[in-house]
CSV table of C-alpha atoms in Angstrom, one decimal:
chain,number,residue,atom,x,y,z
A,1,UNK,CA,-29.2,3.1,50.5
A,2,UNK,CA,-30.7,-0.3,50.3
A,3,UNK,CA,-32.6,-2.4,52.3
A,4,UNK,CA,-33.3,-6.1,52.5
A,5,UNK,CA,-36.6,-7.2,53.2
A,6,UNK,CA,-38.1,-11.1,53.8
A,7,UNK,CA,-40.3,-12.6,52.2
A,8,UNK,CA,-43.6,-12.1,53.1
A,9,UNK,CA,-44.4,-15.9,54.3
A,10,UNK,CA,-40.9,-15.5,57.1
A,11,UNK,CA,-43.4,-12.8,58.7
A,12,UNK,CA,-46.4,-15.3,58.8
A,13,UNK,CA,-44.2,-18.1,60.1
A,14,UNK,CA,-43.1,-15.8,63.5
A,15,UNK,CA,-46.9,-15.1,63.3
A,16,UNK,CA,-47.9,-17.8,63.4
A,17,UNK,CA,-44.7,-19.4,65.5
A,18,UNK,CA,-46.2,-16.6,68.2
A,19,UNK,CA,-49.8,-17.7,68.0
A,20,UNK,CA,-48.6,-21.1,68.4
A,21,UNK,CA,-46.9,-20.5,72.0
A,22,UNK,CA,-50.2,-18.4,72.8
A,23,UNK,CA,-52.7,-21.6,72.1
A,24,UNK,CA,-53.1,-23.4,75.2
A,25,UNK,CA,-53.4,-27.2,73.6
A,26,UNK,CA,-53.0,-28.8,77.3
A,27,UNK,CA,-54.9,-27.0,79.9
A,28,UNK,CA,-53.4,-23.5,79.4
A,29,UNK,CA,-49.8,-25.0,78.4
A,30,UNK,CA,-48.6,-23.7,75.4
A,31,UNK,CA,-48.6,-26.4,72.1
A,32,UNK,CA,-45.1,-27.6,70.5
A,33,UNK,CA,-43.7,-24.8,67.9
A,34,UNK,CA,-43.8,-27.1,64.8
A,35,UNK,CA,-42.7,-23.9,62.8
A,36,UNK,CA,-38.8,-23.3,62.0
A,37,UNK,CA,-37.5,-20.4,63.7
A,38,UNK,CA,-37.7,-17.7,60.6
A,39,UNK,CA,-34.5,-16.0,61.6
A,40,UNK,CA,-32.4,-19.2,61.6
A,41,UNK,CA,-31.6,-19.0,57.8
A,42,UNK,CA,-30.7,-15.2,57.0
A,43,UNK,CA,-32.3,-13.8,54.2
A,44,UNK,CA,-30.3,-13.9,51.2
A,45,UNK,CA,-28.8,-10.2,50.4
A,46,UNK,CA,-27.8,-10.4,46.8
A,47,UNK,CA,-28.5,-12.5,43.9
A,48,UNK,CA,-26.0,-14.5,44.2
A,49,UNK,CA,-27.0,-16.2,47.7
A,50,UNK,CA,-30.5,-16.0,46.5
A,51,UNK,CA,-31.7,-19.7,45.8
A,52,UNK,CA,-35.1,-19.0,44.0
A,53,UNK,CA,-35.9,-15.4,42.7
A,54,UNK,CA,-33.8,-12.3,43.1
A,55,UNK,CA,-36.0,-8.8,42.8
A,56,UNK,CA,-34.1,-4.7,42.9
A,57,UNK,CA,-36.5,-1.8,42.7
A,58,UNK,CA,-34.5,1.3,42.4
A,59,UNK,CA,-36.1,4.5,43.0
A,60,UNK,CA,-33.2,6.8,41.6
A,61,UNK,CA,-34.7,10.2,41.7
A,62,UNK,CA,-38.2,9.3,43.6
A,63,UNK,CA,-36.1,8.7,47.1
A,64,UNK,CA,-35.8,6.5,49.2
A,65,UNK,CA,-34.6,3.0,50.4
A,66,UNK,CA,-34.0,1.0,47.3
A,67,UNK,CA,-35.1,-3.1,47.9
A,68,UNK,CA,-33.1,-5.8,46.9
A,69,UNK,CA,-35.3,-9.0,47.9
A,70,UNK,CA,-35.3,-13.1,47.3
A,71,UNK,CA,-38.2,-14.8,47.2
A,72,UNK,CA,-37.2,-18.6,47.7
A,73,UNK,CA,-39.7,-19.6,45.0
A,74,UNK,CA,-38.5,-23.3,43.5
A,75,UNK,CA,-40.5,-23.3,39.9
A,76,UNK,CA,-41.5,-21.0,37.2
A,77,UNK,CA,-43.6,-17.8,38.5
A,78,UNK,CA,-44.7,-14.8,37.2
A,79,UNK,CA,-42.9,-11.6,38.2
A,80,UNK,CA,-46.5,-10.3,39.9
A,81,UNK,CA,-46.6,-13.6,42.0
A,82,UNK,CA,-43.0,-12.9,42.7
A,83,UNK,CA,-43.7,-9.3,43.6
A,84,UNK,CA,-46.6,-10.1,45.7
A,85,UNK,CA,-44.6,-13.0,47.6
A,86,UNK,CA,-42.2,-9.7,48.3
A,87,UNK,CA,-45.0,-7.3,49.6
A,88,UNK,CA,-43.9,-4.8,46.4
A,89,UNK,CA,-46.6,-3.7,44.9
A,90,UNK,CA,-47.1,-2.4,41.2
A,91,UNK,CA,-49.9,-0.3,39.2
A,92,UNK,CA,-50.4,-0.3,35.5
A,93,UNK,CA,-52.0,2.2,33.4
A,94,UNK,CA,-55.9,2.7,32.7
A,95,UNK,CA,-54.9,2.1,28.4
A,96,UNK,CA,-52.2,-0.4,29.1
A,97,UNK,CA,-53.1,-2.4,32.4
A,98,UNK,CA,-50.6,-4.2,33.8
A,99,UNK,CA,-48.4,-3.9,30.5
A,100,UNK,CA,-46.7,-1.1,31.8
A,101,UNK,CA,-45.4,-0.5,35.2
A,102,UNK,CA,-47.0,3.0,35.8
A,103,UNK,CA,-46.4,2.8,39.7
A,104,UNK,CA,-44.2,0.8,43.1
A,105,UNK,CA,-44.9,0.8,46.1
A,106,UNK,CA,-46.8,3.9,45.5
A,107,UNK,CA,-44.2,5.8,43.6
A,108,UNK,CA,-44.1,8.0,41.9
A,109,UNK,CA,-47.3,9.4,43.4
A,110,UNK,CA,-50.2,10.8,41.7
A,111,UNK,CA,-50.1,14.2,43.5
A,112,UNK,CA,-46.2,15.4,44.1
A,113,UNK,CA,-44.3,16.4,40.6
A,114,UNK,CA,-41.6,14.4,39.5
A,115,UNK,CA,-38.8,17.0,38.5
A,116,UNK,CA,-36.3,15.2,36.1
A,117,UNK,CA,-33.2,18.2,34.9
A,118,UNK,CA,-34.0,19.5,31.2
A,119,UNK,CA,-38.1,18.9,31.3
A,120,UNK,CA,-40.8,20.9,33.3
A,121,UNK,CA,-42.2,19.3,36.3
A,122,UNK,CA,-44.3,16.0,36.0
A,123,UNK,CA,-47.5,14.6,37.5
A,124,UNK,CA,-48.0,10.6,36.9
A,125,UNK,CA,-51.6,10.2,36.3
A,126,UNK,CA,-50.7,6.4,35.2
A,127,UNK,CA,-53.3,6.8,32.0
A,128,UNK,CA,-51.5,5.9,29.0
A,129,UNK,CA,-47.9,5.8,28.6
A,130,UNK,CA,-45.8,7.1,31.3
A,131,UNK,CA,-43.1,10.3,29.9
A,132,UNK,CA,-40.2,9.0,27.8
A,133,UNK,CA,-38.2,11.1,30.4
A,134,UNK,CA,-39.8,9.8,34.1
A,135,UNK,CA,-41.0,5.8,33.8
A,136,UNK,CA,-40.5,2.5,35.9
A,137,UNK,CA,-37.9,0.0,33.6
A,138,UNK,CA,-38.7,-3.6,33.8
A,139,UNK,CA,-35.2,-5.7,33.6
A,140,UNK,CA,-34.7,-9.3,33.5
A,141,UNK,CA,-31.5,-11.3,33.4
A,142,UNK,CA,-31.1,-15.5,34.0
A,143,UNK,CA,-28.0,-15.5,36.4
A,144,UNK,CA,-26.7,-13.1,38.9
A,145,UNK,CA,-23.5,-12.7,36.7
A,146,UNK,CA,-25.7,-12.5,33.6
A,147,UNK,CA,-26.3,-9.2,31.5
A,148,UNK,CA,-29.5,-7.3,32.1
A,149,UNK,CA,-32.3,-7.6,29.8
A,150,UNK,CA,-36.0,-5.4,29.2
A,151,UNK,CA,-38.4,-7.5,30.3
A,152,UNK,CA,-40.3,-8.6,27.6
A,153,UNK,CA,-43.7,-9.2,28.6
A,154,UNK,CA,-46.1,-7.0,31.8
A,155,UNK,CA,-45.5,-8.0,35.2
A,156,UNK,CA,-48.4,-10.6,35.2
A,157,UNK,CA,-47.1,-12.3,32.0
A,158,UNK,CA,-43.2,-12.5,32.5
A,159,UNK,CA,-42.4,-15.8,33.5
A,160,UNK,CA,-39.4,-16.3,36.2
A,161,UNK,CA,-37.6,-18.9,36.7
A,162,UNK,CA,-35.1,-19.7,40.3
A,163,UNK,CA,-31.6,-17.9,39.5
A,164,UNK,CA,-33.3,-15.3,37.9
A,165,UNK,CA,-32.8,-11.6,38.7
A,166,UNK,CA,-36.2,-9.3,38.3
A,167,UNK,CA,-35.1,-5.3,38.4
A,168,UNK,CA,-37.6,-2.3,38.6
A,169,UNK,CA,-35.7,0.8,37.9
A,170,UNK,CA,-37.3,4.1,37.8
A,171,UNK,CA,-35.5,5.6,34.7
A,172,UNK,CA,-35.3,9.3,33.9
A,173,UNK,CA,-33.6,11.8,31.0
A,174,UNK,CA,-31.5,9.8,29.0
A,175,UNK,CA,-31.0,7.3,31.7
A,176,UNK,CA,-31.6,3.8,30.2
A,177,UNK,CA,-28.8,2.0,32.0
A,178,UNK,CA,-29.4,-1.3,33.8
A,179,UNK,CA,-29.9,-2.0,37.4
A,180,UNK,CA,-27.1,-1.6,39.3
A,181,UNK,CA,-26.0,-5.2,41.5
């Protein structure tokens, strides 16, 4: 399953769309909305309707909803501002840093065992280098038709430009395929 999720600035315009019918600017009348309406433009579902940067995390065997996301973004941006704009968070590893994506949104946490067929159960403690069979992929490609690429730079260092495509798979076994979409 997938969900789509807006960018994190949509949210602060209806907050601040709602704050703006709330602050009496006339004696208790409410002040002019000078904020478009958020939901009047929907939020671009696939890279291909995405006008600035297109991001998929794909949890595969960690569960749950994966996220496909555009953040309208209109010049070059690292894929942390990027992921930040998205609310999608990332952790690196204590030997690494941000080199390595050790963690998203949490997962896979540092307490539950990730069980991957063929290896014995395994705890992410994010400290060096995650297990060749259990780690988060970092995939780039420059068009939404275009061929997938590893990243080749950390999240705070790859550079992204609008059309782009950012993908954060969570790769396990053998697995090294792509992002799917």
């Amino acid at each position: 399953m997938h969900r789509t999720i807006r960018p994190l600035f949509a949210v602060a315009a209806l907050a601040a769309l709602a704050l703006t019918g709330c602050a009496g600017g006339d004696g208790g009348a409410p002040a002019a909305a000078t904020t478009p309406n958020a939901s009047s433009s929907p939020t671009p579902a696939t890279a291909a309707e995405c006008r600035g940067v297109f991001v998929t995390v794909q949890y595969g065997l960690l569960g749950g909803d994966d996220v496909d996301a555009c953040d309208p973004v209109t010049s070059t941006a690292t894929a942390a501002s990027v992921l930040k704009d998205l609310g999608i968070t990332t952790a690196g590893t204590t030997k690494y840093g941000d080199q390595v994506v050790c963690r998203v949104n949490g997962r896979p946490s540092a307490s539950t065992p990730i069980e991957v067929p063929g290896h014995a159960p395994y705890t992410e403690q994010c400290q060096s280098m995650p297990a060749a069979f259990a780690y988060w992929s970092m995939w780039v490609r420059d068009s939404a038709a275009g061929q997938w690429g590893y990243a080749q730079n950390g999240v705070a260092a790859e550079q992204l430009k609008p059309g782009q495509t950012l993908g954060l798979k969570f790769t396990t076994g053998t697995d090294t395929a792509a992002p799917q979409g």
